[in-house]
mmCIF file of C-alpha atoms and ligand atoms in Angstrom:
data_model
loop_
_atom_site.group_PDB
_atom_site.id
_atom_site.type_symbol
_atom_site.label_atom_id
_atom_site.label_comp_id
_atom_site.label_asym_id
_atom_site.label_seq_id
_atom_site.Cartn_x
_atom_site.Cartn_y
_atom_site.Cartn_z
ATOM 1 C CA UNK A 1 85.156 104.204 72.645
ATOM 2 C CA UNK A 2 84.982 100.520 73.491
ATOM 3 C CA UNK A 3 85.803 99.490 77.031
ATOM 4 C CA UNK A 4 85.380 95.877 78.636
ATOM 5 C CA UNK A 5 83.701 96.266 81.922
ATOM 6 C CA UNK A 6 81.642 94.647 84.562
ATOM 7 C CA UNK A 7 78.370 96.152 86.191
ATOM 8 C CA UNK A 8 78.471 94.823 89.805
ATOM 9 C CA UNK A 9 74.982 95.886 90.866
ATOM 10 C CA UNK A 10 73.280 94.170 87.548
ATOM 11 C CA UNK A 11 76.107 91.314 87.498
ATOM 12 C CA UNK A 12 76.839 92.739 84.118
ATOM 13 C CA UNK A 13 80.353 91.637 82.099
ATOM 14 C CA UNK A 14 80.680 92.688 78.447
ATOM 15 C CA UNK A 15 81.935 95.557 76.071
ATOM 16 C CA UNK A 16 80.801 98.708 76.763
ATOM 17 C CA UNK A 17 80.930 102.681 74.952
ATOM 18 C CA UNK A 18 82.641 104.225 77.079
ATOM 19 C CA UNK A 19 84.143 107.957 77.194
ATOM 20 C CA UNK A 20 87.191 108.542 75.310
ATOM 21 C CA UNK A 21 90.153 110.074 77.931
ATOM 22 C CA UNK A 22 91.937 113.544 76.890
ATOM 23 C CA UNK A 23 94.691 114.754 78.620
ATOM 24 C CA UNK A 24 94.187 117.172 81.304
ATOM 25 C CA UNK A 25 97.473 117.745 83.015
ATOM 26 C CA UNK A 26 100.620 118.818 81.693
ATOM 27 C CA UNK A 27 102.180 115.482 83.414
ATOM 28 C CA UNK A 28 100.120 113.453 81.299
ATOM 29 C CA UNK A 29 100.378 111.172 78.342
ATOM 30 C CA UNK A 30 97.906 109.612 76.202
ATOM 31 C CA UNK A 31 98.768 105.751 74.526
ATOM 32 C CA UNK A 32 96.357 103.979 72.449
ATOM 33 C CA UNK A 33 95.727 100.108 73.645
ATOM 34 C CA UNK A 34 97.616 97.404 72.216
ATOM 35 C CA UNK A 35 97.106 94.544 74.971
ATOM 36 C CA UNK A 36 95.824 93.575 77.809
ATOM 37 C CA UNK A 37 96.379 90.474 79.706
ATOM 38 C CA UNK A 38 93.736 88.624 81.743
ATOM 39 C CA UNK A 39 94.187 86.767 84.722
ATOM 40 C CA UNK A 40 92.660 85.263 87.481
ATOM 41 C CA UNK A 41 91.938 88.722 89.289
ATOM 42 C CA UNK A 42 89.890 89.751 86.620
ATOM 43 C CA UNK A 43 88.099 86.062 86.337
ATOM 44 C CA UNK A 44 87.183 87.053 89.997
ATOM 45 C CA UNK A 45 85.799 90.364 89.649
ATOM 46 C CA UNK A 46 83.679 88.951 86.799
ATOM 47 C CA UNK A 47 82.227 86.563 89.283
ATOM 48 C CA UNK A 48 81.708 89.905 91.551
ATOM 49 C CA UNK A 49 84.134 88.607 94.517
ATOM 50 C CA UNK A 50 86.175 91.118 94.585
ATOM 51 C CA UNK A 51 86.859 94.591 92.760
ATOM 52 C CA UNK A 52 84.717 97.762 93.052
ATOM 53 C CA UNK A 53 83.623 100.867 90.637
ATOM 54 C CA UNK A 54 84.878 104.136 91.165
ATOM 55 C CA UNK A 55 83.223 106.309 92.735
ATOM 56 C CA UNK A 56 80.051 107.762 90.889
ATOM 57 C CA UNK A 57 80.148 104.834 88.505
ATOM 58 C CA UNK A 58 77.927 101.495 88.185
ATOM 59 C CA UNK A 59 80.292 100.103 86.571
ATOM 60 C CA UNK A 60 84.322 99.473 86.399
ATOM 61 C CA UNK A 61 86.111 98.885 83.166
ATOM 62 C CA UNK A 62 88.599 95.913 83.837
ATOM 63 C CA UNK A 63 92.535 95.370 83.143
ATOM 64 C CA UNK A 64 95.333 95.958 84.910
ATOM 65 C CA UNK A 65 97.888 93.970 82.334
ATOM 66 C CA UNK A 66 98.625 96.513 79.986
ATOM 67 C CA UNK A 67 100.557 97.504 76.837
ATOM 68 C CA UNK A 68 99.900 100.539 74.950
ATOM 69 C CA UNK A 69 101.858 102.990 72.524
ATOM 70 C CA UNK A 70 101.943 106.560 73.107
ATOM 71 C CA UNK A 71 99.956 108.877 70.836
ATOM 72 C CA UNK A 72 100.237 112.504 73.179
ATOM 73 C CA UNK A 73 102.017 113.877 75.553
ATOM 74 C CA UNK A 74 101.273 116.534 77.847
ATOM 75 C CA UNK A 75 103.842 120.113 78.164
ATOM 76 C CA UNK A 76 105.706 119.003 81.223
ATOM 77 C CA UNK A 77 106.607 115.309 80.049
ATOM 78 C CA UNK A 78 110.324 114.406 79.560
ATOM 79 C CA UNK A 79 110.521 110.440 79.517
ATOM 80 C CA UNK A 80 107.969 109.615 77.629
ATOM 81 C CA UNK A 81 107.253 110.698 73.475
ATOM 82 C CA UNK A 82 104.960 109.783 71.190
ATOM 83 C CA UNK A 83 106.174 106.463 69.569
ATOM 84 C CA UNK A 84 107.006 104.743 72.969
ATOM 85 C CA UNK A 85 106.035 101.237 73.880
ATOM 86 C CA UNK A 86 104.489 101.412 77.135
ATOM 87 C CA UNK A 87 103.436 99.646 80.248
ATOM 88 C CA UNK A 88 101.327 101.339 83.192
ATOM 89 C CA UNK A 89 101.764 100.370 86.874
ATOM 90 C CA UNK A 90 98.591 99.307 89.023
ATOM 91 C CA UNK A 91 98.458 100.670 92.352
ATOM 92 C CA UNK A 92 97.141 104.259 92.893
ATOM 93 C CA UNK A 93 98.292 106.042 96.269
ATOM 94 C CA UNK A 94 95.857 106.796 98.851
ATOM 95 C CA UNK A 95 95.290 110.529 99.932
ATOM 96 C CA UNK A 96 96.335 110.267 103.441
ATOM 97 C CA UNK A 97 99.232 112.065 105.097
ATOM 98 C CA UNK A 98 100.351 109.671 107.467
ATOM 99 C CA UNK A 99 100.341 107.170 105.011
ATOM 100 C CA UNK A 100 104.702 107.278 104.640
ATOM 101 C CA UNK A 101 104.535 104.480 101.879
ATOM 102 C CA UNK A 102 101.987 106.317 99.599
ATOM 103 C CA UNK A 103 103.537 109.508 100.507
ATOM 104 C CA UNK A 104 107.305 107.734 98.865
ATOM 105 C CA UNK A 105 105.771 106.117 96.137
ATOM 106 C CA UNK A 106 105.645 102.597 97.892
ATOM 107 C CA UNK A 107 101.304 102.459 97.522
ATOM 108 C CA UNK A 108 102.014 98.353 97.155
ATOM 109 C CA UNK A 109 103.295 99.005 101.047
ATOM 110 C CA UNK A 110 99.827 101.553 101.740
ATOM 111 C CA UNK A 111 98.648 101.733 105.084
ATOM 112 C CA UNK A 112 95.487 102.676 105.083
ATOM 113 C CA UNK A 113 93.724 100.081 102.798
ATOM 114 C CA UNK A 114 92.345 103.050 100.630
ATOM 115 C CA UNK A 115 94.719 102.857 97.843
ATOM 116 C CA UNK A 116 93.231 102.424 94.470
ATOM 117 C CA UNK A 117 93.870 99.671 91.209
ATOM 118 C CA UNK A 118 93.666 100.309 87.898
ATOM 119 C CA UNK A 119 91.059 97.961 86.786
ATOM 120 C CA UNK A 120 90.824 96.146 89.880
ATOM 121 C CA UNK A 121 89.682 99.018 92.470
ATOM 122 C CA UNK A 122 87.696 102.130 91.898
ATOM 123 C CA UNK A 123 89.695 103.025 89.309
ATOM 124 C CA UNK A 124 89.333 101.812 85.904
ATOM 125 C CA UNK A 125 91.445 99.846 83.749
ATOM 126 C CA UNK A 126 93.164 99.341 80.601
ATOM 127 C CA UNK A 127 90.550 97.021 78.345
ATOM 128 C CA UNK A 128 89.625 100.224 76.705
ATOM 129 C CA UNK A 129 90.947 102.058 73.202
ATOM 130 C CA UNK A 130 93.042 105.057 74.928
ATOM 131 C CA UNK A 131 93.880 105.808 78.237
ATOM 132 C CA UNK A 132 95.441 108.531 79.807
ATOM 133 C CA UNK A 133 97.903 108.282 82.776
ATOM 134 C CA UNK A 134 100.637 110.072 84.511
ATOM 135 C CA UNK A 135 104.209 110.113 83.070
ATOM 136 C CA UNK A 136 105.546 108.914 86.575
ATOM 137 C CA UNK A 137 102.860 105.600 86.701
ATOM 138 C CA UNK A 138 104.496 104.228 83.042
ATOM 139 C CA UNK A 139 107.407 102.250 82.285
ATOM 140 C CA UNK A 140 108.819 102.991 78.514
ATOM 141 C CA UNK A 141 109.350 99.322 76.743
ATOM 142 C CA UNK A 142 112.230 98.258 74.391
ATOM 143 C CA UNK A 143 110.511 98.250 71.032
ATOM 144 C CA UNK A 144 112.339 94.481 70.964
ATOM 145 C CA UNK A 145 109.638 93.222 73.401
ATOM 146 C CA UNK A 146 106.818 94.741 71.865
ATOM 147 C CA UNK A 147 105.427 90.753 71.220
ATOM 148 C CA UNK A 148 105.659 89.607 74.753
ATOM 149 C CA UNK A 149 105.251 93.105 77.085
ATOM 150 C CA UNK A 150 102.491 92.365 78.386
ATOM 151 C CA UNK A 151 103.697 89.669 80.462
ATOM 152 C CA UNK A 152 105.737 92.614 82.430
ATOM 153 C CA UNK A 153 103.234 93.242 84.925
ATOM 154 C CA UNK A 154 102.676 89.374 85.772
ATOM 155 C CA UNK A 155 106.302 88.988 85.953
ATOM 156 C CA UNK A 156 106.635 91.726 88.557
ATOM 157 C CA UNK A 157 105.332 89.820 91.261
ATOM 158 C CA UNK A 158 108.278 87.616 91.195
ATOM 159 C CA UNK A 159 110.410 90.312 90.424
ATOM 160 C CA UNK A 160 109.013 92.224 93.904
ATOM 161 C CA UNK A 161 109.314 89.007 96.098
ATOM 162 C CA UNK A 162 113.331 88.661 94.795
ATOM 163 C CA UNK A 163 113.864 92.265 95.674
ATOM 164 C CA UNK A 164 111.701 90.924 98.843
ATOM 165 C CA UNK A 165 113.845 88.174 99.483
ATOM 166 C CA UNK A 166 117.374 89.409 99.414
ATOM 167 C CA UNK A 167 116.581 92.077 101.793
ATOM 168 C CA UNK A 168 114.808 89.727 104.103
ATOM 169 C CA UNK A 169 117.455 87.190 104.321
ATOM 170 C CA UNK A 170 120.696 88.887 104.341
ATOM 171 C CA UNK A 171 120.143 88.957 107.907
ATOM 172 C CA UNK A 172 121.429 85.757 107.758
ATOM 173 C CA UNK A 173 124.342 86.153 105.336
ATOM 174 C CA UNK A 174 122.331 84.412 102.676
ATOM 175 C CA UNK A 175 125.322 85.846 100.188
ATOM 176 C CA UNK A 176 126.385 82.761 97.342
ATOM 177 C CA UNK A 177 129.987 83.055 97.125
ATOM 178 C CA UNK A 178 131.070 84.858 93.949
ATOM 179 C CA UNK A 179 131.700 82.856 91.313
ATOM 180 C CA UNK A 180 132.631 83.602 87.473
ATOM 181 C CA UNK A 181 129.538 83.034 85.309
ATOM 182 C CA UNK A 182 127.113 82.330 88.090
ATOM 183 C CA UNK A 183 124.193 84.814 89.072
ATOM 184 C CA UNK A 184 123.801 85.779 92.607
ATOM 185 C CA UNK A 185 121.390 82.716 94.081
ATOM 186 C CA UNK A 186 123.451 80.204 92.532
ATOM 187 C CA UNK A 187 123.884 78.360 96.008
ATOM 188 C CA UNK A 188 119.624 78.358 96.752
ATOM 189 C CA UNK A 189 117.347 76.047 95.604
ATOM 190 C CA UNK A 190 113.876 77.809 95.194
ATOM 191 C CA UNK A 191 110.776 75.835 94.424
ATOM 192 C CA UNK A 192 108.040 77.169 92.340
ATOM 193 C CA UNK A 193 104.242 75.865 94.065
ATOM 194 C CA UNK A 194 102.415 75.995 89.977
ATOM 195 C CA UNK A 195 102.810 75.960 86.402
ATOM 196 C CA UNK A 196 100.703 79.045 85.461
ATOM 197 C CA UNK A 197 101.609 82.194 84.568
ATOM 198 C CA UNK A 198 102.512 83.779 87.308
ATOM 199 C CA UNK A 199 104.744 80.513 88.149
ATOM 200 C CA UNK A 200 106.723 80.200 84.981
ATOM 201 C CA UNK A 201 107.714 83.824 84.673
ATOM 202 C CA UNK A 202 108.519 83.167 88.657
ATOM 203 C CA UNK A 203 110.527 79.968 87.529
ATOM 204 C CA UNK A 204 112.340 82.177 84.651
ATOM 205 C CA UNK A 205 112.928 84.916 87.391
ATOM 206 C CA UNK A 206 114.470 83.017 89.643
ATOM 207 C CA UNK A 207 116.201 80.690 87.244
ATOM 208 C CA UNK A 208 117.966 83.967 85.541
ATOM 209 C CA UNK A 209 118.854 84.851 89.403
ATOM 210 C CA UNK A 210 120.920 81.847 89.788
ATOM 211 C CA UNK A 211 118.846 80.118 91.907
ATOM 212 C CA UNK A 212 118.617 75.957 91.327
ATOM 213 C CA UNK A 213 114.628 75.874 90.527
ATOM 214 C CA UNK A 214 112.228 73.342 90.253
ATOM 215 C CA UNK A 215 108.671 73.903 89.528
ATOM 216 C CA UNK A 216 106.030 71.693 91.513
ATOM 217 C CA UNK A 217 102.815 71.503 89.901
ATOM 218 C CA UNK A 218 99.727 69.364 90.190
ATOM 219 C CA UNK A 219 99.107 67.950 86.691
ATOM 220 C CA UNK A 220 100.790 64.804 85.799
ATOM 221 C CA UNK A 221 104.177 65.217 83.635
ATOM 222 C CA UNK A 222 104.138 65.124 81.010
ATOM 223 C CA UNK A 223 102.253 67.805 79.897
ATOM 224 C CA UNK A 224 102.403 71.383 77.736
ATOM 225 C CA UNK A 225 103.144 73.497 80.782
ATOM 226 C CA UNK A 226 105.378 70.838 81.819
ATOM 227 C CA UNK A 227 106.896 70.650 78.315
ATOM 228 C CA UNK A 228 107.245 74.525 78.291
ATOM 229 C CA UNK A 229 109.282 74.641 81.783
ATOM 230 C CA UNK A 230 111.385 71.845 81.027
ATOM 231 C CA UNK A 231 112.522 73.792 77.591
ATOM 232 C CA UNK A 232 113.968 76.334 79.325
ATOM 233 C CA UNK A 233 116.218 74.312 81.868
ATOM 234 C CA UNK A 234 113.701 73.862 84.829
ATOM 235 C CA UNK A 235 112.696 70.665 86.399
ATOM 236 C CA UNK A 236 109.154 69.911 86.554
ATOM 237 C CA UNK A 237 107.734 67.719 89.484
ATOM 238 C CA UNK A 238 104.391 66.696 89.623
ATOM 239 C CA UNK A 239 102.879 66.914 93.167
ATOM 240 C CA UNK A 240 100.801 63.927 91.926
ATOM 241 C CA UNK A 241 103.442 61.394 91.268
ATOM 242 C CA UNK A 242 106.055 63.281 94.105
ATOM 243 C CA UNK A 243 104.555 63.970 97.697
ATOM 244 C CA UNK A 244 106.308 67.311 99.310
ATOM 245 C CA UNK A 245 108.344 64.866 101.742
ATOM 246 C CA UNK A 246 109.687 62.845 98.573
ATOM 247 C CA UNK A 247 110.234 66.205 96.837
ATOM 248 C CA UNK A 248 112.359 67.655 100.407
ATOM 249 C CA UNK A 249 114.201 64.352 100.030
ATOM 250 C CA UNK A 250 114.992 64.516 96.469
ATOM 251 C CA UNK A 251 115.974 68.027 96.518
ATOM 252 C CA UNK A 252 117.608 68.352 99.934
ATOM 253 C CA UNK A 253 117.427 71.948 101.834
ATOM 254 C CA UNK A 254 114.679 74.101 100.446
ATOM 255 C CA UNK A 255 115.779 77.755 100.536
ATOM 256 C CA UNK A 256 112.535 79.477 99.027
ATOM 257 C CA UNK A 257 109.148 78.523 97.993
ATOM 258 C CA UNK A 258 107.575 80.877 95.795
ATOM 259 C CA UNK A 259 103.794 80.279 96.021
ATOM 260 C CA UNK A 260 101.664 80.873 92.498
ATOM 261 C CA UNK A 261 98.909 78.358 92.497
ATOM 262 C CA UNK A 262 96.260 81.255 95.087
ATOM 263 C CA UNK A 263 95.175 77.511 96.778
ATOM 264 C CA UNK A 264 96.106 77.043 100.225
ATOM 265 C CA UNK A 265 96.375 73.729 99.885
ATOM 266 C CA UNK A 266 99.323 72.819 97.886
ATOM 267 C CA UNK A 267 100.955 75.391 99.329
ATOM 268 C CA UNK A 268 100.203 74.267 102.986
ATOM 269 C CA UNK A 269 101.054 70.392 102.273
ATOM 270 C CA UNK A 270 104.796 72.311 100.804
ATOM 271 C CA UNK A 271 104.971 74.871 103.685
ATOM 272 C CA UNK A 272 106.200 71.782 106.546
ATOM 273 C CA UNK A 273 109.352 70.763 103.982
ATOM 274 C CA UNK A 274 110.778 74.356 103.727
ATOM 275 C CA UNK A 275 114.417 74.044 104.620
ATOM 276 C CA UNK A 276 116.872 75.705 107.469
ATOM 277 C CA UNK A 277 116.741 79.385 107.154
ATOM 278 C CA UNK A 278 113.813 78.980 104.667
ATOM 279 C CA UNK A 279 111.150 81.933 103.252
ATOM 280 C CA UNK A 280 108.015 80.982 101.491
ATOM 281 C CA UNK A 281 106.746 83.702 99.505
ATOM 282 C CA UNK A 282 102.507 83.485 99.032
ATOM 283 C CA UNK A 283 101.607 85.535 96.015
ATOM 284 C CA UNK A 284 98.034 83.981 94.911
ATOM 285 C CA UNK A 285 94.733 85.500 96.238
ATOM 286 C CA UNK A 286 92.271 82.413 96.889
ATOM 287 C CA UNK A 287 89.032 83.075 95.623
ATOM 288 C CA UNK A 288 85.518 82.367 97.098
ATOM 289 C CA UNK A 289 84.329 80.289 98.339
ATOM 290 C CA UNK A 290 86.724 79.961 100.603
ATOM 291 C CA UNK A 291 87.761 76.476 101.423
ATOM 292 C CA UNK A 292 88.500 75.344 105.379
ATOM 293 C CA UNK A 293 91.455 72.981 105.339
ATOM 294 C CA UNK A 294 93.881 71.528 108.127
ATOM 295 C CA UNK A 295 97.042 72.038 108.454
ATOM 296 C CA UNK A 296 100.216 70.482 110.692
ATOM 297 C CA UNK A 297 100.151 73.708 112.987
ATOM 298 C CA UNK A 298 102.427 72.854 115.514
ATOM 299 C CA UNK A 299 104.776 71.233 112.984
ATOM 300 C CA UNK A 300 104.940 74.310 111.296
ATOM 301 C CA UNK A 301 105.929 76.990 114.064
ATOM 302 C CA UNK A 302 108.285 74.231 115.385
ATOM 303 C CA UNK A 303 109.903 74.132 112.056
ATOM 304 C CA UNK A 304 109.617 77.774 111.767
ATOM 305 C CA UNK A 305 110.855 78.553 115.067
ATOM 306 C CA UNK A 306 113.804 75.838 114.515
ATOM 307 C CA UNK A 307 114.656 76.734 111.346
ATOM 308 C CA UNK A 308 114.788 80.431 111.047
ATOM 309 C CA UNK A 309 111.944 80.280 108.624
ATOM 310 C CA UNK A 310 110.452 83.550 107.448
ATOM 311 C CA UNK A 311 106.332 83.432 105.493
ATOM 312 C CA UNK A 312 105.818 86.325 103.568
ATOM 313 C CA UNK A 313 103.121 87.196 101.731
ATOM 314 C CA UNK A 314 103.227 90.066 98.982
ATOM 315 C CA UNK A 315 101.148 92.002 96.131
ATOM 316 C CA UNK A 316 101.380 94.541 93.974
ATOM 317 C CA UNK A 317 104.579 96.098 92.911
ATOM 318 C CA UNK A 318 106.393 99.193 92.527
ATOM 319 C CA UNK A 319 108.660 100.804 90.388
ATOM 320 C CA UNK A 320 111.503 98.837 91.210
ATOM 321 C CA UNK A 321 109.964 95.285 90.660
ATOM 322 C CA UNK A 322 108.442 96.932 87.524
ATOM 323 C CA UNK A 323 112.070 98.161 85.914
ATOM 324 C CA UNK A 324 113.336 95.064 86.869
ATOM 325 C CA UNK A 325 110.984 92.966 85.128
ATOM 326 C CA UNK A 326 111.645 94.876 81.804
ATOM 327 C CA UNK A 327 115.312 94.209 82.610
ATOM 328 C CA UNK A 328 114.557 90.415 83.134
ATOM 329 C CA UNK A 329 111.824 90.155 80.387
ATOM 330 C CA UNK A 330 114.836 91.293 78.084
ATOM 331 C CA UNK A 331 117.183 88.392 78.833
ATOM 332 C CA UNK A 332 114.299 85.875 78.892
ATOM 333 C CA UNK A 333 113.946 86.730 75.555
ATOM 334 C CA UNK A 334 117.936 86.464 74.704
ATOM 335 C CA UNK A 335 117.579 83.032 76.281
ATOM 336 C CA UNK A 336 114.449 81.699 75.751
ATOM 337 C CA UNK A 337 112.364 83.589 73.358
ATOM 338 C CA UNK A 338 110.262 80.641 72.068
ATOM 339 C CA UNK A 339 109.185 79.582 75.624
ATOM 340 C CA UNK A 340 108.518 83.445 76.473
ATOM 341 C CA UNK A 341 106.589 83.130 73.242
ATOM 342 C CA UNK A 342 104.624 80.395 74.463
ATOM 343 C CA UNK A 343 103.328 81.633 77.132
ATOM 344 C CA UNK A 344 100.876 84.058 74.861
ATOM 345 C CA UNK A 345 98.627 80.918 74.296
ATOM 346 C CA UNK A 346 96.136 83.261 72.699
ATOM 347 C CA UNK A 347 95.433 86.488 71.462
ATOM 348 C CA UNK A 348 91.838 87.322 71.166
ATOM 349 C CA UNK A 349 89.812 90.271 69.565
ATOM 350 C CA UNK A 350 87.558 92.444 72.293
ATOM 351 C CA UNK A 351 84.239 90.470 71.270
ATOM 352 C CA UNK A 352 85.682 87.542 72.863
ATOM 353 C CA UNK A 353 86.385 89.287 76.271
ATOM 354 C CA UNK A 354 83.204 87.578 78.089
ATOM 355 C CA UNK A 355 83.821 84.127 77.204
ATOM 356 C CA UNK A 356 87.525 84.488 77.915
ATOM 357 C CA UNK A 357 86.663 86.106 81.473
ATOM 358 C CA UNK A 358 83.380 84.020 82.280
ATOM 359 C CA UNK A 359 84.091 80.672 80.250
ATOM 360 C CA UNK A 360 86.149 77.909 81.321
ATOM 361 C CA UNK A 361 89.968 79.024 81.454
ATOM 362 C CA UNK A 362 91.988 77.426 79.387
ATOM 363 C CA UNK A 363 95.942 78.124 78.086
ATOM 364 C CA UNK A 364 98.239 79.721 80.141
ATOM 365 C CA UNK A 365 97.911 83.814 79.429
ATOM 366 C CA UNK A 366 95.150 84.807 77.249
ATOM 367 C CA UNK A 367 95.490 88.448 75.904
ATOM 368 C CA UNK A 368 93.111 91.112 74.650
ATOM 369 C CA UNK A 369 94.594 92.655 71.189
ATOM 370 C CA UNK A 370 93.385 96.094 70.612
ATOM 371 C CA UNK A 371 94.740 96.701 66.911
HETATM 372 C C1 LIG B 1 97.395 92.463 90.542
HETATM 373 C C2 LIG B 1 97.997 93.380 91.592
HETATM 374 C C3 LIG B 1 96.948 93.740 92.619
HETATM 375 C C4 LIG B 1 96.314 92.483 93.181
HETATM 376 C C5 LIG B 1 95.273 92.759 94.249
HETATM 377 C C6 LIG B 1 96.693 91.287 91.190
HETATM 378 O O1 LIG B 1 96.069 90.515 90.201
HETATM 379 O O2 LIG B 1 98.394 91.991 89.678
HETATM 380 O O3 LIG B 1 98.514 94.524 90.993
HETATM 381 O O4 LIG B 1 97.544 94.497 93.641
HETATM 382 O O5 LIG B 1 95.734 91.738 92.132
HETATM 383 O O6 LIG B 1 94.214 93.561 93.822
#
């Protein structure tokens, strides 16, 4: 079977043979591949910064955006048949005990750092023909979003920080007042820190919450990612032509920032303009090498100290941010289907796979098609 994978200790990326799975456990189900997504993660492990082989293994076959439809299905599975559109989770639990998160299905919370990723960490991934998985670690898809589901598991890191950010800040009463037609943020302004992937399904996500969003993005508007935002109700600002004190002034209080460019910088220079009883979400991983650059320190933990502010930073995502983002993917489509659409700026066959992971990126998601 052919697998995309990277050898680490020969600095090896490319397609593979690689054994077929069977299924093993009655819990089990087998899907055949239809797409995977790649993303800056994987961009990274191909430049052998980050990721790892499983154990006993040179090498570690890559993916962690997945689609697949189901082909077998063990004795003992009930929510899952043969036929079914599916979507695997990432995060593994570790083995520990005393690890309560991993022990209640919360690995994105693990303690002990010795969790495992599909694709991403000693465990491999889902740029391969079949895979097998647990029933409990996939999430059955509509058959209506079989064209864009494999944006689900880049939409679920917005969808974890909203479930994030409700519970952090109704310690402040952070409740909009209920009004007919109007989602639940419909009194926050949240501002989106880029314009790729991860930040437009963040800017649908919170735009379908209610909240007033904006995305702030380097490039000069206009452009196509600014086009795409803009045709689905957003306002694009370019952090070129706008400085982050023009942008607080234009805007007025800054209730979230939701982080998606994995550069400090941007999201620094934004950090000193978020509002009273602010939170700042940082979801992007910066790459090596790592950068030094200043930042207003004591501005900041004044502001934050003045102003209630809360920084969070999160990955991963579990089940919740995962059903969510099927949920959300579903009315994105209702409302917006050609931008959704858009978003898929290619879909590529597996011989492609180095130059797409190694090459210059380009587009906003690029996707592996499998059949
Ligand atoms: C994946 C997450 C993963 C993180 C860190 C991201 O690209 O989407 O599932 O936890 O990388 O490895």
């Amino acid at each position: 079977m052919k697998a995309v994978a990277v050898n680490p200790e020969k600095r090896e990326v490319g397609v593979i043979d690689h054994p077929a799975p069977e299924i093993s456990l009655s819990t089990e189900i087998k899907f055949r591949t239809l797409e995977v997504g790649i993303c800056g993660t994987d961009r990274e492990i191909c430049r052998f910064d980050y990721g790892n082989p499983p154990n006993g293994f040179n090498h570690l076959v890559l993916g962690h955006e997945g689609l697949g439809v189901v082909t077998e299905v063990g004795a003992e599975v009930h929510s899952v048949k043969p036929g079914d559109l599916v979507v695997p989770t990432v995060r593994r639990p570790c083995h520990h005990d005393h690890c309560i998160p991993c022990r209640n299905d919360r690995s994105d919370f693990c303690t002990t750092g010795h969790f495992v990723e599909r694709g991403i960490k000693e465990y491999h991934g889902f740029m391969t023909e079949y895979m097998v998985e647990q029933e409990r670690y996939v999430c059955v898809v509509p058959p209506a979003l079989r064209d864009v589901a494999v944006l689900m598991e880049p939409l679920t890191v917005a969808e974890k920080a909203l479930i994030q950010i409700w519970h952090i800040q109704k310690r402040l009463h952070w409740e909009c007042p209920v009004a007919a037609g109007l989602a639940p943020g419909h009194c926050h302004k949240a501002v989106i820190v880029g314009a790729g992937p991860i930040g437009i399904l963040g800017a649908m996500a919170f735009k379908v919450a209610g909240f007033d969003t904006y995305v702030y993005s380097r490039s000069k508007a206009p452009n196509p990612k600014s086009e795409l935002v803009e045709s689905f109700g957003v306002k694009y600002i370019s952090s070129e032509q706008v400085s982050p004190e023009e942008l607080a002034k234009r805007l007025g209080n800054i209730d979230v920032v939701y982080e998606a460019v994995g550069g400090a910088k941007i999201a620094f220079d934004v950090l000193p303009v978020l509002g009273l009883n602010g939170i700042f979400v940082f979801t992007g991983i910066p790459g090596f090498p790592l950068p030094h650059i200043t930042i207003d320190g004591e501005f900041i933990m004044r502001n934050m100290v003045l102003k209630n502010q809360v920084v969070l930073g999160t990955v991963n995502a579990g089940r919740d941010a995962f059903d969510n983002a099927i949920h959300d993917l579903g009315i994105f489509m209702q409302r917006w289907p050609n931008a959704v659409r858009a978003l898929i700026t290619g879909r590529h066959r597996l011989e492609s796979a180095r130059e797409l992971l190694l090459g210059k990126a380009n587009g906003i998601k690029n996707v592996l098609a499998f059949s």
